[in-house]
Coordinates of C-alpha atoms in Angstrom, one line a residue:
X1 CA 0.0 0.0 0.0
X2 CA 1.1 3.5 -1.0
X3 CA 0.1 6.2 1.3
X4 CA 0.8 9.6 -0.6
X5 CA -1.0 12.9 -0.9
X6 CA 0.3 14.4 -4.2
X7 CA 1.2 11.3 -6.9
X8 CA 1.0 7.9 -5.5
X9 CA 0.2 6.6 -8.6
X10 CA 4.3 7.6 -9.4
X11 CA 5.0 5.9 -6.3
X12 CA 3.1 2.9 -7.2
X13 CA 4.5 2.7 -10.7
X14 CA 8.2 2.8 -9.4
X15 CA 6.8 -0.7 -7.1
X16 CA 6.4 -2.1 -10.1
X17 CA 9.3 -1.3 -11.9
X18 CA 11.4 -3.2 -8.7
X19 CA 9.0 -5.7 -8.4
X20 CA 7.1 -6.4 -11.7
X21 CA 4.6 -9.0 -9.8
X22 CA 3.8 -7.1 -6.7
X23 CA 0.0 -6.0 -6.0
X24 CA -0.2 -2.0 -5.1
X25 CA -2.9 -0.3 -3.7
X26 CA -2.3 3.6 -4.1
X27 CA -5.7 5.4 -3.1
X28 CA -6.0 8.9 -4.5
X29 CA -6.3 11.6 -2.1
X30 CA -9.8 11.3 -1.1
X31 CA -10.0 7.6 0.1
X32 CA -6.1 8.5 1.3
X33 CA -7.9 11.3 3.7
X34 CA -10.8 8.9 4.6
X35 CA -7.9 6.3 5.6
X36 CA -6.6 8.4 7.5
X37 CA -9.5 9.7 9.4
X38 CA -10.1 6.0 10.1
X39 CA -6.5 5.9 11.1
X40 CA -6.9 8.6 13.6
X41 CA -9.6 7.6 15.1
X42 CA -8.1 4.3 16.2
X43 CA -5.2 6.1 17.5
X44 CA -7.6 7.9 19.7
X45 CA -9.3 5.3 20.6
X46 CA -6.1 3.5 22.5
X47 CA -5.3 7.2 23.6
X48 CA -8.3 7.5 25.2
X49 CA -8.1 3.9 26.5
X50 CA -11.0 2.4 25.3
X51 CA -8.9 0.2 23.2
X52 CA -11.4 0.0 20.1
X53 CA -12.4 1.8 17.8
X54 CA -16.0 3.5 17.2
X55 CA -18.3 0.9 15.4
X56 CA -18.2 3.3 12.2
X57 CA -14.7 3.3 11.4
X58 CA -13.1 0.3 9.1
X59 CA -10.4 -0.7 11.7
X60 CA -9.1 -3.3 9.4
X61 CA -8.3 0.2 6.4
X62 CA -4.3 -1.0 6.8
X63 CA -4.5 -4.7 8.0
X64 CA -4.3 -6.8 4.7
X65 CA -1.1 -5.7 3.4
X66 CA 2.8 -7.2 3.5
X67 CA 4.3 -3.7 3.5
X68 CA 2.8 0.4 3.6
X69 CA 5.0 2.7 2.0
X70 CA 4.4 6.1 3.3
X71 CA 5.8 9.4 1.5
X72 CA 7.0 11.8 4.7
X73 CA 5.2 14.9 3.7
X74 CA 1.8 14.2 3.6
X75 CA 0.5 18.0 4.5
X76 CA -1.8 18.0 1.4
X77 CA -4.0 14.7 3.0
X78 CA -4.9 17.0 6.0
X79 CA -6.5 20.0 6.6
X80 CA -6.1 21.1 10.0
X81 CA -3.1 20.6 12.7
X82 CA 0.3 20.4 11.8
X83 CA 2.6 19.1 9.0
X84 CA 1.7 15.4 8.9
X85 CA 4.8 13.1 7.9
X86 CA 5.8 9.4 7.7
X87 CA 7.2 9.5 11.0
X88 CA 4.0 10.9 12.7
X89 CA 1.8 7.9 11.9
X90 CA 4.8 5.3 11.6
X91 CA 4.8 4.1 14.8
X92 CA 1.2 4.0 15.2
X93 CA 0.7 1.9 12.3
X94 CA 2.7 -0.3 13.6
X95 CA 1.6 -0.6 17.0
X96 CA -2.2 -0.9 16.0
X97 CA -2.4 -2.7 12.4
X98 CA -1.4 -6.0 11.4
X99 CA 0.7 -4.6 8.2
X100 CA 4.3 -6.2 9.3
X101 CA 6.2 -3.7 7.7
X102 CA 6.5 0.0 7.1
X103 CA 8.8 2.3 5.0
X104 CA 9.2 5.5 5.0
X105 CA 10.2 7.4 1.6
X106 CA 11.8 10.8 0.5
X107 CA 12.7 11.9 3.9
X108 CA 16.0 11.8 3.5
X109 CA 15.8 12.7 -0.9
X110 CA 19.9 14.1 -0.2
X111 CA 20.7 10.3 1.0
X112 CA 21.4 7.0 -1.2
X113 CA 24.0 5.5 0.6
X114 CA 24.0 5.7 4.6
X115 CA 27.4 5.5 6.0
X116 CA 27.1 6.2 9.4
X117 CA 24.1 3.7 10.4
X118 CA 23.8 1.7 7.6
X119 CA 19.6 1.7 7.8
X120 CA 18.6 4.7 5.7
X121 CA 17.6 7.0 8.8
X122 CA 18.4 5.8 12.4
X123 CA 16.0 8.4 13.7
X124 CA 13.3 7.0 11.7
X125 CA 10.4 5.1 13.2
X126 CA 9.8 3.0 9.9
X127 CA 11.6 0.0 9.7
X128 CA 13.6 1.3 6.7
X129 CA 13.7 4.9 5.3
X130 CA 13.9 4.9 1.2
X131 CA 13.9 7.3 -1.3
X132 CA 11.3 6.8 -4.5
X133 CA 13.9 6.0 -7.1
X134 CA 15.6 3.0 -5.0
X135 CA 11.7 1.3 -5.6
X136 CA 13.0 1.1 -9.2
X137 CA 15.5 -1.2 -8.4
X138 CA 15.3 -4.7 -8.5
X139 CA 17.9 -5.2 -6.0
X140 CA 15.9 -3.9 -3.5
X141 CA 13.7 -6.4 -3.6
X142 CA 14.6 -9.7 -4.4
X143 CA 17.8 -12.1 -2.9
X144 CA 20.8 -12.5 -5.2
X145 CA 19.6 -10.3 -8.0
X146 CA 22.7 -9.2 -9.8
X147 CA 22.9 -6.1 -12.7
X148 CA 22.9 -7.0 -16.1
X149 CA 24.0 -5.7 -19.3
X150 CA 20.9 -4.2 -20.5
X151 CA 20.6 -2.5 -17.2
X152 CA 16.8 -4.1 -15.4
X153 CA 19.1 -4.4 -12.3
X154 CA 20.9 -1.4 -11.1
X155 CA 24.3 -2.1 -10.0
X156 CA 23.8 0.0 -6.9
X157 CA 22.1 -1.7 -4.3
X158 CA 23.7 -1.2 -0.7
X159 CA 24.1 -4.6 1.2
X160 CA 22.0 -3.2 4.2
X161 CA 19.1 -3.3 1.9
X162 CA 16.9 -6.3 3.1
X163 CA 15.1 -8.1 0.2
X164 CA 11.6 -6.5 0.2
X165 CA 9.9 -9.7 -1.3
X166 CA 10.8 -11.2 2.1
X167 CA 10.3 -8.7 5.0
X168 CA 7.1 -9.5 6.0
X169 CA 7.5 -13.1 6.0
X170 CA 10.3 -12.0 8.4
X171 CA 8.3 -10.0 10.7
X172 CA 5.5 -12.2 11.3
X173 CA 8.0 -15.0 12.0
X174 CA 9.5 -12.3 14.7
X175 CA 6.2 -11.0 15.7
X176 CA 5.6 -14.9 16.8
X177 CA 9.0 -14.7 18.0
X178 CA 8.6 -11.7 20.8
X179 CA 4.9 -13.4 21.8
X180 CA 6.5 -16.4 22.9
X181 CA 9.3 -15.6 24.5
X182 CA 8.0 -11.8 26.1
X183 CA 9.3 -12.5 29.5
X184 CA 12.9 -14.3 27.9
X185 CA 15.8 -11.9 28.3
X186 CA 16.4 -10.8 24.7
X187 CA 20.7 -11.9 24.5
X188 CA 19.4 -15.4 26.0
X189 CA 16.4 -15.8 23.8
X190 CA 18.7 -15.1 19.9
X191 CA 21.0 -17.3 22.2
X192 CA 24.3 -14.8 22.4
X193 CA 27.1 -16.7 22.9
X194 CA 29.4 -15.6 26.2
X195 CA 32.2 -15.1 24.0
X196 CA 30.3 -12.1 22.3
X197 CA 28.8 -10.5 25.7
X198 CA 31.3 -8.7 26.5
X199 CA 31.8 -7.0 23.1
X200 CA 28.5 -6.0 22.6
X201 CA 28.5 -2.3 22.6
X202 CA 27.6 -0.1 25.3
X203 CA 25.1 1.5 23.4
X204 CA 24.0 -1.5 22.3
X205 CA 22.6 -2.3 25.9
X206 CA 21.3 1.0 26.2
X207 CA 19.1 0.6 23.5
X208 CA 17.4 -2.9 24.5
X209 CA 16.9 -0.8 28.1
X210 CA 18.8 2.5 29.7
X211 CA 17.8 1.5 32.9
X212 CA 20.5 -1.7 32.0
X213 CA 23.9 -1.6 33.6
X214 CA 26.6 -2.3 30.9
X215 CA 26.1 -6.4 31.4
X216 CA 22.7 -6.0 31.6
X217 CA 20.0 -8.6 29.4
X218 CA 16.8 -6.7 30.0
X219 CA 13.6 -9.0 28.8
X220 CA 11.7 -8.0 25.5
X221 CA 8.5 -6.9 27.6
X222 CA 11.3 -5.0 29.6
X223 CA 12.2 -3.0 26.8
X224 CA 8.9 -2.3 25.7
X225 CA 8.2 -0.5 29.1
X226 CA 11.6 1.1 28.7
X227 CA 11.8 2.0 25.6
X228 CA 10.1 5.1 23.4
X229 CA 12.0 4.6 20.4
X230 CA 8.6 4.1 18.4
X231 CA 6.2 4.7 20.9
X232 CA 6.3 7.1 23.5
X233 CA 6.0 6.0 27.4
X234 CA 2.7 6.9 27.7
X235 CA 1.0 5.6 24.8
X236 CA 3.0 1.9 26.2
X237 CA 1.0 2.1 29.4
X238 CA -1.8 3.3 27.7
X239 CA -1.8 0.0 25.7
X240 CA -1.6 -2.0 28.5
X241 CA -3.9 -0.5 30.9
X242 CA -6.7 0.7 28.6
X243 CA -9.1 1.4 31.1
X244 CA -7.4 2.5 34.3
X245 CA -7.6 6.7 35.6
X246 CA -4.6 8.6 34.2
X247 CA -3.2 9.5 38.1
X248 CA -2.4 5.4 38.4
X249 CA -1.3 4.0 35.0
X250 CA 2.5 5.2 35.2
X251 CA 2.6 3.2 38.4
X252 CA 0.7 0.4 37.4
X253 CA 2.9 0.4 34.3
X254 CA 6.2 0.3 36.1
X255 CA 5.5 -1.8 38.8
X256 CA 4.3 -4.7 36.2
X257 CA 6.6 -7.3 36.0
X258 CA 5.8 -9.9 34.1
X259 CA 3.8 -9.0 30.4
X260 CA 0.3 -8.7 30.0
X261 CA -1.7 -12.2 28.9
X262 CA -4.3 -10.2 27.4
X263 CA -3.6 -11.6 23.3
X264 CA -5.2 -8.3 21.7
X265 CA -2.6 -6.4 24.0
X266 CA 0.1 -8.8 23.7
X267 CA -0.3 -8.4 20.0
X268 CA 0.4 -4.8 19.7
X269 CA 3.0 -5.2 22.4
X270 CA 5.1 -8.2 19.9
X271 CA 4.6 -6.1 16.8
X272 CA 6.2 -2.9 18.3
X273 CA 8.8 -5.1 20.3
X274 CA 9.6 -7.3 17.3
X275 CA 10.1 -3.8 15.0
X276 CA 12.3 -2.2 17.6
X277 CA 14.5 -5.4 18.5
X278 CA 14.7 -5.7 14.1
X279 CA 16.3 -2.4 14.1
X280 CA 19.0 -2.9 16.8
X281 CA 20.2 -6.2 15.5
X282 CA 20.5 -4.3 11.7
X283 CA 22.4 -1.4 13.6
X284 CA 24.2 -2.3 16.6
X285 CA 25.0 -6.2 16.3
X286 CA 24.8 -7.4 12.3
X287 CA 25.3 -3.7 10.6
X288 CA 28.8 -3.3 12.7
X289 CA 30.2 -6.6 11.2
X290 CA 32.3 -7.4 14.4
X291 CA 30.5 -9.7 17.0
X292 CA 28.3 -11.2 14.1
X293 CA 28.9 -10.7 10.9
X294 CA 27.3 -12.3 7.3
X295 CA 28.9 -14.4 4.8
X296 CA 30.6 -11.9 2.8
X297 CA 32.3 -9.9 5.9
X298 CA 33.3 -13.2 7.3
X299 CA 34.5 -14.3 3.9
X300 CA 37.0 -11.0 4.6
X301 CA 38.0 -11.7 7.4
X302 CA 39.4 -15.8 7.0
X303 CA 40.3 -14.8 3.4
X304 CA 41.5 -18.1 3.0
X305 CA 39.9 -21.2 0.6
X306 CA 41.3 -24.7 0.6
X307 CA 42.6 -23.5 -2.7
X308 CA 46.4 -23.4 -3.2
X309 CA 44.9 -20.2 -5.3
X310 CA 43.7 -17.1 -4.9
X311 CA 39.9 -17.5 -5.2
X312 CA 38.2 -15.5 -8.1
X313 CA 36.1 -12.2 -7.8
X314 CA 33.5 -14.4 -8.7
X315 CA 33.8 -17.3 -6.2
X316 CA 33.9 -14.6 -3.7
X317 CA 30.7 -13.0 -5.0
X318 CA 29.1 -16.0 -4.5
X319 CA 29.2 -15.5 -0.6
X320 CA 27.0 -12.4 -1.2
X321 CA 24.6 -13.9 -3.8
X322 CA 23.8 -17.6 -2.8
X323 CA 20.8 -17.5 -0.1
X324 CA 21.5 -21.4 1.2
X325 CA 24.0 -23.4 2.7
X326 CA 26.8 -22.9 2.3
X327 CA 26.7 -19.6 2.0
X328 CA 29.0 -19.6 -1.4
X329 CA 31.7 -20.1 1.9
X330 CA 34.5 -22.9 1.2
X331 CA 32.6 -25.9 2.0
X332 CA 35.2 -27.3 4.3
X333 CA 35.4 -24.2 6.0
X334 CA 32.1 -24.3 6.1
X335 CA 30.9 -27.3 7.6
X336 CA 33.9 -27.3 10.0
X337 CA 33.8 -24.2 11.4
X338 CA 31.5 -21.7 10.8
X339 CA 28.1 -24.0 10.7
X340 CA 29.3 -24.7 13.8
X341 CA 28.7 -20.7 15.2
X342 CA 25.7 -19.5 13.3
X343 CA 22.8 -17.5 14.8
X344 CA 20.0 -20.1 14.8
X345 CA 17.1 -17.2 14.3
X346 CA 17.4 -16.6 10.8
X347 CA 13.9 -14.2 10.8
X348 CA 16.0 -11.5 12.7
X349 CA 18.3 -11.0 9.8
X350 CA 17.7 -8.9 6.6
X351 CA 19.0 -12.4 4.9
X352 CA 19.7 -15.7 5.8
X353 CA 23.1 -17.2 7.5
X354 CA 25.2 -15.1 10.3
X355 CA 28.0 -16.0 12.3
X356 CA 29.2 -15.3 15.6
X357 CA 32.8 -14.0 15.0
X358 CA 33.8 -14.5 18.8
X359 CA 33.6 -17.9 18.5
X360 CA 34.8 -18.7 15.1
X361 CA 38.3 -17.0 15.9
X362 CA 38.5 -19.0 19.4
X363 CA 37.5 -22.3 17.4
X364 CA 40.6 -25.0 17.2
X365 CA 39.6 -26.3 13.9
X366 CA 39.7 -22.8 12.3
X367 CA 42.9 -22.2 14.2
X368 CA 44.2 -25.0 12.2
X369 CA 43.6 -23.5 8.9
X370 CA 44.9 -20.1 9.3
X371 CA 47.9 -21.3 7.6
X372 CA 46.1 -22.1 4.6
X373 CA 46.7 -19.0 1.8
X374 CA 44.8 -16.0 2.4
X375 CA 43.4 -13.7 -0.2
X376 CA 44.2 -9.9 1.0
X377 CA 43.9 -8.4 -2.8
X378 CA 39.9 -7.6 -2.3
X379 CA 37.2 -5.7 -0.4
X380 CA 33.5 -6.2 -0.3
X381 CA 31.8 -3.1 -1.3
X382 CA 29.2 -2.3 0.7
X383 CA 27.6 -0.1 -2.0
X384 CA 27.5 -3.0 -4.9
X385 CA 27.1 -6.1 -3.1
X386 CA 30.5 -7.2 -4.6
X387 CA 34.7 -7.9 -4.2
X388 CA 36.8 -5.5 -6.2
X389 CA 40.5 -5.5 -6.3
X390 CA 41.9 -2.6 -4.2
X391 CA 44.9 -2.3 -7.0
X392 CA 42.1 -1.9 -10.0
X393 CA 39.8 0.3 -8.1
X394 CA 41.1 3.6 -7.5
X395 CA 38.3 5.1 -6.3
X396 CA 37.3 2.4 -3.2
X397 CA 36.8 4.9 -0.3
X398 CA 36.8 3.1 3.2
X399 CA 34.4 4.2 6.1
X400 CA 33.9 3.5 9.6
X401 CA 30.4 3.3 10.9
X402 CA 29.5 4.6 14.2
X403 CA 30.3 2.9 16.5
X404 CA 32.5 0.6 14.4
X405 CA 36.0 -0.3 14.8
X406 CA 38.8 2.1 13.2
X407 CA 40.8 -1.0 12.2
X408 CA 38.0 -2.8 10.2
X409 CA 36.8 -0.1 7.8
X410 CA 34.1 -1.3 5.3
X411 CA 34.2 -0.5 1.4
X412 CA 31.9 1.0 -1.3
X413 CA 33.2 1.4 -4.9
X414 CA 31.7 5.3 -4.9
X415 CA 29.4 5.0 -7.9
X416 CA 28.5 8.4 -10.0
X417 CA 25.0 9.9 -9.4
X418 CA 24.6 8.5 -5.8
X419 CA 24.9 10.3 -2.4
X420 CA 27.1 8.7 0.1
X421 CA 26.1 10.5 3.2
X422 CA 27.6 12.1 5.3
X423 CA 30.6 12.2 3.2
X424 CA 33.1 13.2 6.1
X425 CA 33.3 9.5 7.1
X426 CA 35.1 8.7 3.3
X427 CA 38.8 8.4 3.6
X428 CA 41.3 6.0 1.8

């Protein structure tokens, strides 16, 4: 579903292009406005904590879709209040419609590749923060697409792209996830390995709760009392205590330690959670490429095949394009070692197969092939989804993330016509 106030027909059109197959609802600015009145009206509802909706209003207006794609200046769909934008009805969407997934577009229009975060817009309350051209490209949206000669695939397609085909599929499975394991503590339910618990970052723990001391493994119904990344505090107790007096819910709120059993509540409570918990893992665990890190990043780090050598550009591609087992990883290598450390919850990555690093490097079979020939002559860039040899691309620029380590820069090939942002963080 489209949700724009000037051309979502353009919108919907650039869908197509990207995904040729997909099904697009674009309503044109009157039923858009009469959405969104039914939109606001459930808001109010919770806000008011009657936790329904009046008997006139089609609750279910943004239920039976896999994604909403929401233009960030909607000012033209509304008459009255302020500016309304993507990240004023984000959240909400989230929290009270069953549509897993929710992007926000044009927000940032100066912004192609992010270099510091790696997720479009880390202030964003969408789950990924796009601009309308990127829905052109194939890439986006479907696992191991590579460009071609007559140019349907764009070459640029930045590897913290998750495959759009797949994202809801994902978030129901993490949705279901959350729901079952609420009152788990979050680094014990995605099974963290010790190894890697003490080099999670700080702000890494500060994100699941603040209240967290730096070893801290706060629960996810924890975090959702914690946290206002996508809700604010008092629309979470709100939620949960629908139809208690405003002096007592804060207290009721925080003295409530185990989660609600209420499913309706539980429901909203796992869809927000399970959004929230997506975006740290893309940011602060997977998108630094230390503690775990993907097929391609690990392929970087070991360099080494069983080959006596040097693997090709395309053998190493293959650890970026092949969605299965093994990976397009040296199947020795593979089944030795690293099958032996990967993260066993597949729906919390933006593709399958992830590997806990801190156990790989303390593992004595892969300490017994370090000897083995490495291949130091190319970088995965970030920006094409592919190895290039440092000594026949000039114009690789390295960058460190935040909160990334200075001695393992990433690479992007710097491709004409496309923003890297912010550009400061580009040396080499």
């Amino acid at each position: 579903m489209v949700l724009d106030d000037q051309d979502a027909g353009k919108i919907a059109e650039a869908v197509i292009a990207g995904c040729p197959d997909a099904i697009v609802d674009a309503p044109d600015i009157e039923a858009l406005m009469n959405r969104l009145d039914a939109f606001f009206k459930v808001v109010r509802a919770y806000a008011n904590g009657t936790g329904a909706a009046p008997d006139d209003v089609n609750a279910a207006a943004f239920d039976d879709y896999d994604i909403i794609i929401v233009d960030n200046n909607l000012s033209g769909a509304t008459s009255t209040g302020p500016r309304l934008t993507a990240e004023g009805v984000a959240g909400n969407l989230r929290a009270f419609f069953e549509t897993p997934y929710v992007i926000s577009l044009n927000k940032n229009p100066s912004v192609d590749f992010d270099l510091r975060h790696q997720i479009g817009d880390h202030e964003t309350k969408a789950d990924l923060a796009l601009n309308e051209p990127h829905l052109r490209n194939k890439r986006l949206w479907h696992v191991g697409e590579q460009p071609s000669d007559d140019n349907s695939a764009d070459p640029f397609a930045p590897w913290y792209w998750p495959a759009l085909r797949d994202v809801a599929d994902r978030r129901r499975a993490q949705i279901a996830f959350v729901d079952a394991k609420m009152d788990d503590p979050i680094l014990t339910a995605l099974k963290f390995p010790a190894s890697a618990l003490d080099l999670i970052p700080g702000r890494a723990i500060a994100y699941l709760s603040p209240q967290e001391e730096r070893d801290g493994n706060p629960t996810f119904w924890q975090h959702f009392k914690t946290s206002n990344r996508s809700l604010i505090a008092d629309d979470r107790a709100r939620i949960v205590f629908p139809d208690k007096d405003e002096a007592e819910i804060k207290t009721l709120f925080k003295d409530l330690e185990q989660s609600p059993t209420e499913p309706s509540i539980r429901r909203i409570i796992s869809r927000v959670v399970a959004a929230e918990i997506d975006h740290w893992i893309r940011r602060d665990i997977l998108g630094l490429q230390d503690v775990l890190m993907d097929a391609p990043h690990l392929q970087m780090r070991v360099g080494f095949r069983s080959a006596a050598n040097e693997p090709s550009l395309e053998e190493l591609d293959a650890t970026a394009q092949n969605p299965n087992e093994p990976f397009g990883l040296e199947a020795e290598f593979y089944n030795a070692v690293a099958s032996q450390h990967r993260f066993e919850s597949d729906c919390w990555l933006p593709r399958d197969g992830a590997f806990w690093w801190s156990e790989i490097e303390n593992d004595k079979a892969y300490s017994e092939m370090v000897s083995r020939p490495r291949s130091v002559g190319a970088v995965f860039c970030e920006d094409v989804r592919a190895f290039k040899n440092v000594q026949d691309s000039p114009d690789i620029g390295k960058f460190v993330p935040e909160g990334g380590k200075p001695w393992l820069p990433r690479f992007v090939s710097q491709l004409t016509g496309f923003n890297y942002s912010p550009r400061s963080l580009l040396f080499g």
